[in-house]
JSON list of C-alpha atoms and ligand atoms in Angstrom, two decimals:
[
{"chain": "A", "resi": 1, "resn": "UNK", "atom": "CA", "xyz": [0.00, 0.00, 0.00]},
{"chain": "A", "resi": 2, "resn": "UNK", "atom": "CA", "xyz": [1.01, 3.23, -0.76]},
{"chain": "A", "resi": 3, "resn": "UNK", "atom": "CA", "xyz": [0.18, 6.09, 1.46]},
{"chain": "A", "resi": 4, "resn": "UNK", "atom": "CA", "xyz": [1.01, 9.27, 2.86]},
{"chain": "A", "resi": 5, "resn": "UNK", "atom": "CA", "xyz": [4.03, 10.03, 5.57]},
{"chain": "A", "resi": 6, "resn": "UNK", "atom": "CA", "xyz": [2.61, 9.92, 9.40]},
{"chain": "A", "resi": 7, "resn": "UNK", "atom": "CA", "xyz": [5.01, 10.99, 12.43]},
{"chain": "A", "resi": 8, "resn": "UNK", "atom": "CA", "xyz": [5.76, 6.77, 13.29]},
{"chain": "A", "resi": 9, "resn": "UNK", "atom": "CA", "xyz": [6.97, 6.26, 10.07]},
{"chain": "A", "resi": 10, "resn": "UNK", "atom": "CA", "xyz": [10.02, 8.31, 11.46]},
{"chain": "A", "resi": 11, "resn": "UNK", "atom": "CA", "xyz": [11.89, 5.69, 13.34]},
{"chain": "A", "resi": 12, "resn": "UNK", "atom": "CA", "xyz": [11.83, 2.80, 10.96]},
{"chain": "A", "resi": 13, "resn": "UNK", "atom": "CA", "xyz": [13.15, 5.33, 8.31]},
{"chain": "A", "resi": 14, "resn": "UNK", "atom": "CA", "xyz": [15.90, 6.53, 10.72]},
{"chain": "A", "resi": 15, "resn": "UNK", "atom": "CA", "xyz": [16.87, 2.84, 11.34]},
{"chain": "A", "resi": 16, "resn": "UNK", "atom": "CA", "xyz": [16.76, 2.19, 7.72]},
{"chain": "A", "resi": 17, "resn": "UNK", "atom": "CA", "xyz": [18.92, 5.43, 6.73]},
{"chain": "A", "resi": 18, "resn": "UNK", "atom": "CA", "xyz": [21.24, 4.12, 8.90]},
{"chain": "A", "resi": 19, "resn": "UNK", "atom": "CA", "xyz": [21.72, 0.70, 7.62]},
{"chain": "A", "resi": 20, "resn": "UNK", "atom": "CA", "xyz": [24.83, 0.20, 5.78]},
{"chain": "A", "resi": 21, "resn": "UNK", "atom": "CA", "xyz": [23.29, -2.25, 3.47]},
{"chain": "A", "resi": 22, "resn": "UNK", "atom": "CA", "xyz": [20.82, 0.03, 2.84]},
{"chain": "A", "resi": 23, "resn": "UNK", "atom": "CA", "xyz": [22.96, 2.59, 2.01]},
{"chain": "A", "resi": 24, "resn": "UNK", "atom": "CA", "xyz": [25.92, 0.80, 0.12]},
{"chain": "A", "resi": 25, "resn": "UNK", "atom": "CA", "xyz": [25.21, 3.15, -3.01]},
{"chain": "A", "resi": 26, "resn": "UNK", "atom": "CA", "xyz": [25.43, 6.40, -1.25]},
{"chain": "A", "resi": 27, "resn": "UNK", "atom": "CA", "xyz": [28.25, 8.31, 0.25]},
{"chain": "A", "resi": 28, "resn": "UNK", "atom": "CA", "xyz": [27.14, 7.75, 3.10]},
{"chain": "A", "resi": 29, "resn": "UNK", "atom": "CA", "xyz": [24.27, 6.72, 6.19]},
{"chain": "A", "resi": 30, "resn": "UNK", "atom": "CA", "xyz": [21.81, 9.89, 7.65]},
{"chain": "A", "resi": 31, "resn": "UNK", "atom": "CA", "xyz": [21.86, 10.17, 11.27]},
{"chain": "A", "resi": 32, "resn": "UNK", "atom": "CA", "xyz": [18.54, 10.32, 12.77]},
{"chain": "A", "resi": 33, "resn": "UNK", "atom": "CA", "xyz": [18.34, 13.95, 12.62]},
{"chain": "A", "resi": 34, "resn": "UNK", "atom": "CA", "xyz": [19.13, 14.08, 8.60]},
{"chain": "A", "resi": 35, "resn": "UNK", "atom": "CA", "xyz": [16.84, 11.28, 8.23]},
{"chain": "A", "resi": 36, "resn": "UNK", "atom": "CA", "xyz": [13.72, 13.59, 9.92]},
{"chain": "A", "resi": 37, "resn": "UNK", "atom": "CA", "xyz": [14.58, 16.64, 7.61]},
{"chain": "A", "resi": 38, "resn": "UNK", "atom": "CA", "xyz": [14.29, 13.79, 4.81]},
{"chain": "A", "resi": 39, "resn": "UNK", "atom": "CA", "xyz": [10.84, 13.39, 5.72]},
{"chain": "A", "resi": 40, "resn": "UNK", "atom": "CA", "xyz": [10.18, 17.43, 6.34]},
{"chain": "A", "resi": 41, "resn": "UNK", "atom": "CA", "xyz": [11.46, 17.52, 2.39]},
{"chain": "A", "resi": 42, "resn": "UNK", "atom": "CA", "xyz": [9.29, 14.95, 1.12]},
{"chain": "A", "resi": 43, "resn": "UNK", "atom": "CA", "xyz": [6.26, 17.09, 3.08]},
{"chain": "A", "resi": 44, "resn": "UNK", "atom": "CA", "xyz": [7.42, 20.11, 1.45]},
{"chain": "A", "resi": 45, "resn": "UNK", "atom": "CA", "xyz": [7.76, 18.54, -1.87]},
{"chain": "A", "resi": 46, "resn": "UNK", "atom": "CA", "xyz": [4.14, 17.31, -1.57]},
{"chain": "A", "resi": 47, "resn": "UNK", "atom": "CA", "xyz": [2.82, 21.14, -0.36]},
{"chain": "A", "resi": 48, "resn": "UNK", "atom": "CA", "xyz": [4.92, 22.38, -3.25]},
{"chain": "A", "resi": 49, "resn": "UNK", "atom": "CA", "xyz": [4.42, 20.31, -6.24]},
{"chain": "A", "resi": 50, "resn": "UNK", "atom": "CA", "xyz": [1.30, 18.18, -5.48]},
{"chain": "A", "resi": 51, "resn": "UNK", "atom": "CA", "xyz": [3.59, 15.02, -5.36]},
{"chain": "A", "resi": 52, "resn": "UNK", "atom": "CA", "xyz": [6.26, 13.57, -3.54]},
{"chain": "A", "resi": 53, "resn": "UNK", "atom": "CA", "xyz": [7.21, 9.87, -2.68]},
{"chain": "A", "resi": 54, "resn": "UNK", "atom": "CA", "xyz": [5.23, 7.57, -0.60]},
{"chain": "A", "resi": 55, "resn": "UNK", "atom": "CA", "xyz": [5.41, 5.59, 2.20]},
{"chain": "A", "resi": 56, "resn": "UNK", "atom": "CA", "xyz": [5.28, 2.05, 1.43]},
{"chain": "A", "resi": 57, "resn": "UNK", "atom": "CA", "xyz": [3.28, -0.40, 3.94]},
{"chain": "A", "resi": 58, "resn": "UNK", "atom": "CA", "xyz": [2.61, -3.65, 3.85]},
{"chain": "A", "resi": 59, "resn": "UNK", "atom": "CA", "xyz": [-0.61, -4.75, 5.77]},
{"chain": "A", "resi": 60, "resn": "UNK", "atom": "CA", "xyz": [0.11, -7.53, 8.05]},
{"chain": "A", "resi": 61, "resn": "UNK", "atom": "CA", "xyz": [3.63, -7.40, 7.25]},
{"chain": "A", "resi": 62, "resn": "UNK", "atom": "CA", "xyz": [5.24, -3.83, 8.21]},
{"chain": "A", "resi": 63, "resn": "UNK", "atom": "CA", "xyz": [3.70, -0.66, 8.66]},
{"chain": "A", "resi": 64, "resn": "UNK", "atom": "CA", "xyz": [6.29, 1.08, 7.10]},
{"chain": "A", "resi": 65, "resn": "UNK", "atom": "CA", "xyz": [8.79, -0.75, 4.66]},
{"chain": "A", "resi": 66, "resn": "UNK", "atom": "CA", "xyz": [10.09, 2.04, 2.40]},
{"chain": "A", "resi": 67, "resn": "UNK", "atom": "CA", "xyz": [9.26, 4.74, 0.19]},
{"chain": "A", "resi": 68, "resn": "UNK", "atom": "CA", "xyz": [8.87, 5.19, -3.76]},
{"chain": "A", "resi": 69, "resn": "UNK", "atom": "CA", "xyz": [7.90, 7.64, -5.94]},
{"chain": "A", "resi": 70, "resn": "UNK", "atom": "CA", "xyz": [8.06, 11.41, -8.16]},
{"chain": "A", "resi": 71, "resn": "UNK", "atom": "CA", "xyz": [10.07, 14.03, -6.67]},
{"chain": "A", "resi": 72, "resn": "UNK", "atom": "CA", "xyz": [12.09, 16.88, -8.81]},
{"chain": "A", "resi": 73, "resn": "UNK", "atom": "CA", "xyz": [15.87, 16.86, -8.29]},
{"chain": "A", "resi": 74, "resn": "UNK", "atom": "CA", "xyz": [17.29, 19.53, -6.58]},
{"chain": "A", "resi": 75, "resn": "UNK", "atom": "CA", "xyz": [20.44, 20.06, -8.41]},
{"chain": "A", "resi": 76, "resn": "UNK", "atom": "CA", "xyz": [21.72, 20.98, -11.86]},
{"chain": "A", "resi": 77, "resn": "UNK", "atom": "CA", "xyz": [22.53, 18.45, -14.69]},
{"chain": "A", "resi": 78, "resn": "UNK", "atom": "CA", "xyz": [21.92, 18.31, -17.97]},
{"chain": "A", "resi": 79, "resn": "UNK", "atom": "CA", "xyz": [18.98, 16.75, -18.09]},
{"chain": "A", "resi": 80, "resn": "UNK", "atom": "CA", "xyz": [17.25, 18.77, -15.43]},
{"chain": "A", "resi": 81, "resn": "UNK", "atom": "CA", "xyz": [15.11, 20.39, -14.62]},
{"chain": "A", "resi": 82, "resn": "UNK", "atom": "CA", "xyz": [12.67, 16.89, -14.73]},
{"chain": "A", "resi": 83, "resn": "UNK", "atom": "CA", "xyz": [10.73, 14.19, -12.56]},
{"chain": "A", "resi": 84, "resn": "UNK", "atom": "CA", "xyz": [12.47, 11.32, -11.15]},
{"chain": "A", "resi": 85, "resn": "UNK", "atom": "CA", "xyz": [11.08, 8.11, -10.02]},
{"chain": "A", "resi": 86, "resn": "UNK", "atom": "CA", "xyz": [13.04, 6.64, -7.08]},
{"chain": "A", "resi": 87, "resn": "UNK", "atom": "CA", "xyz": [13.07, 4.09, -4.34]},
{"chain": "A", "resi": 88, "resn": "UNK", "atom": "CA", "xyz": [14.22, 2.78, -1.13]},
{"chain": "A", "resi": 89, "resn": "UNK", "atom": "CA", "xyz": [13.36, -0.17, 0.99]},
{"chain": "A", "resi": 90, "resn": "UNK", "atom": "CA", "xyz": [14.11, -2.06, 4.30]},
{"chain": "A", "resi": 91, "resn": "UNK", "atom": "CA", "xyz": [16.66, -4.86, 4.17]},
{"chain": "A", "resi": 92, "resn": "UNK", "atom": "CA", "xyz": [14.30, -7.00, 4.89]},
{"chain": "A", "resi": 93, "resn": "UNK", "atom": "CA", "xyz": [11.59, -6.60, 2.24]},
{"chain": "A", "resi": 94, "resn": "UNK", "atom": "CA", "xyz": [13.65, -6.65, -0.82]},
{"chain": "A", "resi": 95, "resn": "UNK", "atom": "CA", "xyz": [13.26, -9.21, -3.27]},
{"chain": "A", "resi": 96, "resn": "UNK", "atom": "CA", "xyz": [9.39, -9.35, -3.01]},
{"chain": "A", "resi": 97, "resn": "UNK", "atom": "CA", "xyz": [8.60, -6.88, -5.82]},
{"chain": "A", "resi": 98, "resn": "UNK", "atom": "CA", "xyz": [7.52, -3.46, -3.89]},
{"chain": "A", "resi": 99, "resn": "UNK", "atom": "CA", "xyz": [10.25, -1.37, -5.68]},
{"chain": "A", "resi": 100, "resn": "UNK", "atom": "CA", "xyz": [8.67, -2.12, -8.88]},
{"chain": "A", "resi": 101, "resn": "UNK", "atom": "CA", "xyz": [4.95, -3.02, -8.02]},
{"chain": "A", "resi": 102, "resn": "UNK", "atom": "CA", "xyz": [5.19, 0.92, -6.45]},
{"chain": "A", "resi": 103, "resn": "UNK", "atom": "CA", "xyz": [7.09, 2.65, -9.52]},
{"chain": "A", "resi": 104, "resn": "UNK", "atom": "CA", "xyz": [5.02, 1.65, -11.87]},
{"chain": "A", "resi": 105, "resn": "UNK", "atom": "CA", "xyz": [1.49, 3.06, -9.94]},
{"chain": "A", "resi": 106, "resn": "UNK", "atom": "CA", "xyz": [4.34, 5.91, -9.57]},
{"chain": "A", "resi": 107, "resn": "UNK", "atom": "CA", "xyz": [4.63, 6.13, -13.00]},
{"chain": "A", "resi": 108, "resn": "UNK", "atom": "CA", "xyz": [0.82, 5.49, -13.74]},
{"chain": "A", "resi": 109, "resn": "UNK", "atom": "CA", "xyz": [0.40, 8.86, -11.53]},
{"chain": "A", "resi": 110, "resn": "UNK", "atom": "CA", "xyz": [3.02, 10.58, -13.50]},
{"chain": "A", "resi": 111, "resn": "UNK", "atom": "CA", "xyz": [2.04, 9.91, -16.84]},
{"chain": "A", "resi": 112, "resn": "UNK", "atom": "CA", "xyz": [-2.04, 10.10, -16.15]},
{"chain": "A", "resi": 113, "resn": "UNK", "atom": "CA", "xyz": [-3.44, 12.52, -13.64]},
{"chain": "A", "resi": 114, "resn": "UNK", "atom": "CA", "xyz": [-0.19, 14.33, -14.08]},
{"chain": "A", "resi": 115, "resn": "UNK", "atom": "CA", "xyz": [0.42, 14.48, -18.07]},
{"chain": "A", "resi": 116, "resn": "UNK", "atom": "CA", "xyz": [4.20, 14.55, -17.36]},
{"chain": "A", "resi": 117, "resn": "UNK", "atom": "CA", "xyz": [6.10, 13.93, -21.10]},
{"chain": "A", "resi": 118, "resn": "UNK", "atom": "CA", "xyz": [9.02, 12.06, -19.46]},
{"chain": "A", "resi": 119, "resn": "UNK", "atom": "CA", "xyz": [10.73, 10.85, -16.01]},
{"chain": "A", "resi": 120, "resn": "UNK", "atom": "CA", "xyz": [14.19, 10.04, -15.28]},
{"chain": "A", "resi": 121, "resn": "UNK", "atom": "CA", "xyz": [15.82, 7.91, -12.60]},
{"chain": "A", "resi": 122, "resn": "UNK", "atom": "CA", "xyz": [19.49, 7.90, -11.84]},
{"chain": "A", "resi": 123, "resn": "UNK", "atom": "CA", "xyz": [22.23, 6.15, -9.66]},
{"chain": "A", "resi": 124, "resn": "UNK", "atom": "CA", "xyz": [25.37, 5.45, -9.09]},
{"chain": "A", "resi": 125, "resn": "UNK", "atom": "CA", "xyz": [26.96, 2.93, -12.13]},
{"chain": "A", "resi": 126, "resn": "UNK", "atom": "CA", "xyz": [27.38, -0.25, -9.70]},
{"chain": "A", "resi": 127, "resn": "UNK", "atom": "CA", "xyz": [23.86, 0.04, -7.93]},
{"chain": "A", "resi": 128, "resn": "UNK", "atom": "CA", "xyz": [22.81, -3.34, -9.60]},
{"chain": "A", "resi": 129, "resn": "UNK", "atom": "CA", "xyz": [19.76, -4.14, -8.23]},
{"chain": "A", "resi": 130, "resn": "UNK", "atom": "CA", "xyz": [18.57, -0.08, -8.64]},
{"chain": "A", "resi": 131, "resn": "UNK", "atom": "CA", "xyz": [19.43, -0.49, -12.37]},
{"chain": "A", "resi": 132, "resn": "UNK", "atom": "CA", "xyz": [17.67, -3.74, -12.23]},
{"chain": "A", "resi": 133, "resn": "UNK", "atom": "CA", "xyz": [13.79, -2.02, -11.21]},
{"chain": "A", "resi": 134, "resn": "UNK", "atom": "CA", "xyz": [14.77, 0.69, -13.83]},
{"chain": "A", "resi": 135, "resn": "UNK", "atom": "CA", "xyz": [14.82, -1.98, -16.51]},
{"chain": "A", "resi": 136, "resn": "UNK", "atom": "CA", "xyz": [12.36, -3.93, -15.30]},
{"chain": "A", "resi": 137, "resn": "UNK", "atom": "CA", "xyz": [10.04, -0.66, -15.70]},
{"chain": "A", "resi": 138, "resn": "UNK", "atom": "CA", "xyz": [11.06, -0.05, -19.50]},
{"chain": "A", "resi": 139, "resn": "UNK", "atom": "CA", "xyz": [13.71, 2.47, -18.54]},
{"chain": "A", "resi": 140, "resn": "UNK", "atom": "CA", "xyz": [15.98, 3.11, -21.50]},
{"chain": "A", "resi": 141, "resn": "UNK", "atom": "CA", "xyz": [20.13, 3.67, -20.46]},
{"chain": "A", "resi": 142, "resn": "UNK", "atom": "CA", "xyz": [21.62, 5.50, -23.09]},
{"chain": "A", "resi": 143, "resn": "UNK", "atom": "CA", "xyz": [25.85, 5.37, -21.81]},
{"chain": "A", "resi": 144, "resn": "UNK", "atom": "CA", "xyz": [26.34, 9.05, -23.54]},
{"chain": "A", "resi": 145, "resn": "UNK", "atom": "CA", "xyz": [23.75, 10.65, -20.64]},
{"chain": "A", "resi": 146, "resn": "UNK", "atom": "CA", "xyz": [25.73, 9.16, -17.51]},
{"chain": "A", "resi": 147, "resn": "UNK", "atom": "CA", "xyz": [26.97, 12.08, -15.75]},
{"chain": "A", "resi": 148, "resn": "UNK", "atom": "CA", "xyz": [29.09, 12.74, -12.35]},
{"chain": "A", "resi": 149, "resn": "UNK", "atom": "CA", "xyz": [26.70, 13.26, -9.17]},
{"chain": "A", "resi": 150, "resn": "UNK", "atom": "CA", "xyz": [27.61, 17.17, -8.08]},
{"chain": "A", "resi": 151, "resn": "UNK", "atom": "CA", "xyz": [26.63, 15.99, -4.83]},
{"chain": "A", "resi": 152, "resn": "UNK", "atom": "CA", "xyz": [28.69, 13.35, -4.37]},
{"chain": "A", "resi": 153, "resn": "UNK", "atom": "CA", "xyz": [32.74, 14.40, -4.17]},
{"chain": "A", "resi": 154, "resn": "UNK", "atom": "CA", "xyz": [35.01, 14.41, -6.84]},
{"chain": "A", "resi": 155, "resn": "UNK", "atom": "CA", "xyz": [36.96, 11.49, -7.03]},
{"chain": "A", "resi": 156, "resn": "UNK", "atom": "CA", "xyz": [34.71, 9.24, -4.86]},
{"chain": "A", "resi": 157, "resn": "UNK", "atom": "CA", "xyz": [33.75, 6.22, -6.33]},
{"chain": "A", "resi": 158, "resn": "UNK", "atom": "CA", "xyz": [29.87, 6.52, -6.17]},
{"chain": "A", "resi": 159, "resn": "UNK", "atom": "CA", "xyz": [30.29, 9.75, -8.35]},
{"chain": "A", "resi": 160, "resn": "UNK", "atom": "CA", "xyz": [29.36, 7.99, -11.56]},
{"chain": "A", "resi": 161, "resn": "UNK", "atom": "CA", "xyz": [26.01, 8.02, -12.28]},
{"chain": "A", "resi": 162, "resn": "UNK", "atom": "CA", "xyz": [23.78, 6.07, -14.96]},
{"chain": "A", "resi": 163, "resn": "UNK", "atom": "CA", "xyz": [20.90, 8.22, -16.37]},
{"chain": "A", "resi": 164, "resn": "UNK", "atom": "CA", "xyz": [17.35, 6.15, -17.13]},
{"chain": "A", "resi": 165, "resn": "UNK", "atom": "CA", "xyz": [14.89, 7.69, -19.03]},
{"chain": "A", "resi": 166, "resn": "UNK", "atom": "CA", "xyz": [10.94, 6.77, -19.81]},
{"chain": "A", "resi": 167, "resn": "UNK", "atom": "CA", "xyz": [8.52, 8.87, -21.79]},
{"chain": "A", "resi": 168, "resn": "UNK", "atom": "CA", "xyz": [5.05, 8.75, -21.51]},
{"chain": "A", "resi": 169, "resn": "UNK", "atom": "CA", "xyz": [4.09, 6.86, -24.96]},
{"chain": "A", "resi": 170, "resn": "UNK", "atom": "CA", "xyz": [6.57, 4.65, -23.92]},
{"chain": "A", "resi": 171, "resn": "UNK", "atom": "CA", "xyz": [5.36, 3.20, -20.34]},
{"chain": "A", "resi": 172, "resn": "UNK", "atom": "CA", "xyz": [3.44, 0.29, -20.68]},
{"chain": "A", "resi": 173, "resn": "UNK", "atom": "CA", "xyz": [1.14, -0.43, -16.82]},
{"chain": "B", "resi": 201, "resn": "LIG", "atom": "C1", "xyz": [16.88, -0.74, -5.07]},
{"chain": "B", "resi": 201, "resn": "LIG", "atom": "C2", "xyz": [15.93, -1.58, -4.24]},
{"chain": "B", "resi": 201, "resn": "LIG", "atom": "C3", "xyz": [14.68, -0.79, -3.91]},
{"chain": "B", "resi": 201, "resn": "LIG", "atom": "C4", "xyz": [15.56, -2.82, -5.07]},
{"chain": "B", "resi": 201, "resn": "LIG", "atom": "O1", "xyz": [14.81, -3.70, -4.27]},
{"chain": "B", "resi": 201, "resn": "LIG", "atom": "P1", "xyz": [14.41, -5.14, -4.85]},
{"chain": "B", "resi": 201, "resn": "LIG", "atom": "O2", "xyz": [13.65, -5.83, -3.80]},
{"chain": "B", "resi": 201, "resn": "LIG", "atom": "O3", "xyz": [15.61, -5.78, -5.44]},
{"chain": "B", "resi": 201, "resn": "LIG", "atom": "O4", "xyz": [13.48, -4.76, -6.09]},
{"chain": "B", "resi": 201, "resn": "LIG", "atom": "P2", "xyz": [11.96, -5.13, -6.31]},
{"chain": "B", "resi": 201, "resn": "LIG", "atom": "O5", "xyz": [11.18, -4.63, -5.15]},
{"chain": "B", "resi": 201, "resn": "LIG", "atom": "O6", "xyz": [11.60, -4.68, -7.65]},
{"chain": "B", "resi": 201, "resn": "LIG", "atom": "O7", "xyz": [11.98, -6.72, -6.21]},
{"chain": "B", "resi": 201, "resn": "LIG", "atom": "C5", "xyz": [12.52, -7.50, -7.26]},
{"chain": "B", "resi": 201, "resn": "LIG", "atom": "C6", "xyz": [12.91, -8.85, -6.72]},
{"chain": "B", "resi": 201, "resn": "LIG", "atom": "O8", "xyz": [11.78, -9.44, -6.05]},
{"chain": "B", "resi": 201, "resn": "LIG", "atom": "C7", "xyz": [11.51, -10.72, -6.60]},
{"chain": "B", "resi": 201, "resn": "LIG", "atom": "N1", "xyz": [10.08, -11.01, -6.40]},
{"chain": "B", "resi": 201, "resn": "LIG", "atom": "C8", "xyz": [9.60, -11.86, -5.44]},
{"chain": "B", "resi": 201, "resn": "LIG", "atom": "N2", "xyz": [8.28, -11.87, -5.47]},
{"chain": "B", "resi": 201, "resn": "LIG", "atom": "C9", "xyz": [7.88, -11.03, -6.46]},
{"chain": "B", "resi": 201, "resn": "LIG", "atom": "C10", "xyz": [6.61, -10.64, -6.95]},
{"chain": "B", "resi": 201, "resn": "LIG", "atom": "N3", "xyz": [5.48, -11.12, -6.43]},
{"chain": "B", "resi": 201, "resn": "LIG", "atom": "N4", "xyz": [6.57, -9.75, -7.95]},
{"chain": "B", "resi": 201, "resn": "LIG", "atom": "C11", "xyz": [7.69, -9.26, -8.49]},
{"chain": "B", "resi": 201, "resn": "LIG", "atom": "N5", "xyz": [8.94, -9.60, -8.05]},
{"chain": "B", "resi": 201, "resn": "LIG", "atom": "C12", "xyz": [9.03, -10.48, -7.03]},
{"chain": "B", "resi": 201, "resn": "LIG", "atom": "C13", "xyz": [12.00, -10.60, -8.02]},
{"chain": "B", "resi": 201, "resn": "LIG", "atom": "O9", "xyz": [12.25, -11.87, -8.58]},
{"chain": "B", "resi": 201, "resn": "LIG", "atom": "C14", "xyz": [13.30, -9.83, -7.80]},
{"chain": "B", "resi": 201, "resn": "LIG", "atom": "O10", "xyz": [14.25, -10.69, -7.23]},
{"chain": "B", "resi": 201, "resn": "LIG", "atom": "P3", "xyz": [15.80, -10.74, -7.73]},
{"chain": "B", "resi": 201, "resn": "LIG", "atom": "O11", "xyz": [16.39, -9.41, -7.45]},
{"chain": "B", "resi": 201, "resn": "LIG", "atom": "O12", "xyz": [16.38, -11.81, -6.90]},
{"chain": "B", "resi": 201, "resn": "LIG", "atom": "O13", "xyz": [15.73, -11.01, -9.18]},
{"chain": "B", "resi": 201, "resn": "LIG", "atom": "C15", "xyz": [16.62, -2.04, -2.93]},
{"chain": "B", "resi": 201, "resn": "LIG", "atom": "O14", "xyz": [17.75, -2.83, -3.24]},
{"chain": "B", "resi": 201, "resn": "LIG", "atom": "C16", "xyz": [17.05, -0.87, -2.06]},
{"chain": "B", "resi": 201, "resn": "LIG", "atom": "O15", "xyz": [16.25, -0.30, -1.32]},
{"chain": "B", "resi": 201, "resn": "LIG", "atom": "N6", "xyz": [18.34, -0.49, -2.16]},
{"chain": "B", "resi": 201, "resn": "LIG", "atom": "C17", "xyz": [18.88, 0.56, -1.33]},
{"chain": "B", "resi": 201, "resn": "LIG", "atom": "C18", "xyz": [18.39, 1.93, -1.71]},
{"chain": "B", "resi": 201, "resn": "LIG", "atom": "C19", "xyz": [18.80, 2.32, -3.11]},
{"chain": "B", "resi": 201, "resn": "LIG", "atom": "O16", "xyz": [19.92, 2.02, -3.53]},
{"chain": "B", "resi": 201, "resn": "LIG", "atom": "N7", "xyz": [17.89, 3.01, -3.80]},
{"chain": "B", "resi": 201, "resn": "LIG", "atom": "C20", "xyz": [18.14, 3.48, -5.12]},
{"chain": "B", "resi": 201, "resn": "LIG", "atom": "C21", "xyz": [19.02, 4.61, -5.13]},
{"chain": "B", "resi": 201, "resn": "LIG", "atom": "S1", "xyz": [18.86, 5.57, -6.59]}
]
């Protein structure tokens, strides 16, 4: 199920931002205090724009497993300004499907109620099993649109970044 944020979804996401496994494809874990201003984002995003990711639940299984969903990246590349679809989830409930089962109604909202012409999603060139839910949505990778992450330092490893893209005509539910 995907629904809106509420205030208990704040300590699973903590304990998941903190999870190394969780976070083996970016710099770094948040702290519980940069996880909670992840959350105030995603609220502002939604006041802002009308959309923002969701909190994934599972009934009967976990209240809150995750989130996935359209947000607009907030720095500069050449393929901004756009919407990106994006994902994380719990150790514990990947390989089940939720990633994908929750882009594509993502995608479904992008592409119907809000007529969007395209949406990207991006991440860093060895995030495997990221690149795997892009394809498995009909993502195209064209090589020539990787770019470097200007949030991520130079040199670093995780820098590299693969660029998916999916337009609208293109998305099949
Ligand atoms: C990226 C991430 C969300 C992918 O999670 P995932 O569970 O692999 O992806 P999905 O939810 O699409 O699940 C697909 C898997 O579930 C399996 N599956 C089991 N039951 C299924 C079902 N009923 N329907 C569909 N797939 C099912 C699939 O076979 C696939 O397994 P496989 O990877 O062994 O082939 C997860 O690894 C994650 O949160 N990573 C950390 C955060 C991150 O890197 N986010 C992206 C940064 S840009």
């Amino acid at each position: 199920m995907l629904r809106r944020w509420r205030d208990d979804d704040r300590a699973p996401f903590a304990a998941m931002n903190a999870d190394p496994r969780v976070m083996a494809y970016f710099p770094g874990g948040l702290d519980r205090a940069e996880s909670d201003r992840l959350v105030d984002r995603i609220g502002q995003h939604l006041a802002d724009h009308g959309f923002a990711p969701w909190a994934i639940e599972v009934p009967g299984v976990a209240p809150f497993a995750g989130f996935v969903g359209l947000s607009i990246p907030r720095f500069a590349a050449h393929f901004t300004p756009c919407v990106e679809v994006g994902w994380r989830l719990a150790f514990e409930h990947w390989g089940r499907g939720y990633a994908t089962e929750g882009a594509r109604a993502a995608l479904a909202h992008g592409f119907g109620l809000l007529a969007l012409p395209a949406v990207v999603s991006f991440t860093s060139v060895a995030n495997r099993r990221s690149r795997d839910v892009m394809e498995r949505l009909g993502m195209r990778h064209d090589p020539a649109e990787d770019f470097d992450h200007p949030a991520v330092a130079e040199g670093h490893p995780l820098r590299r970044h693969v660029l998916y893209r999916l337009e609208a005509g293109a998305f099949v539910v």
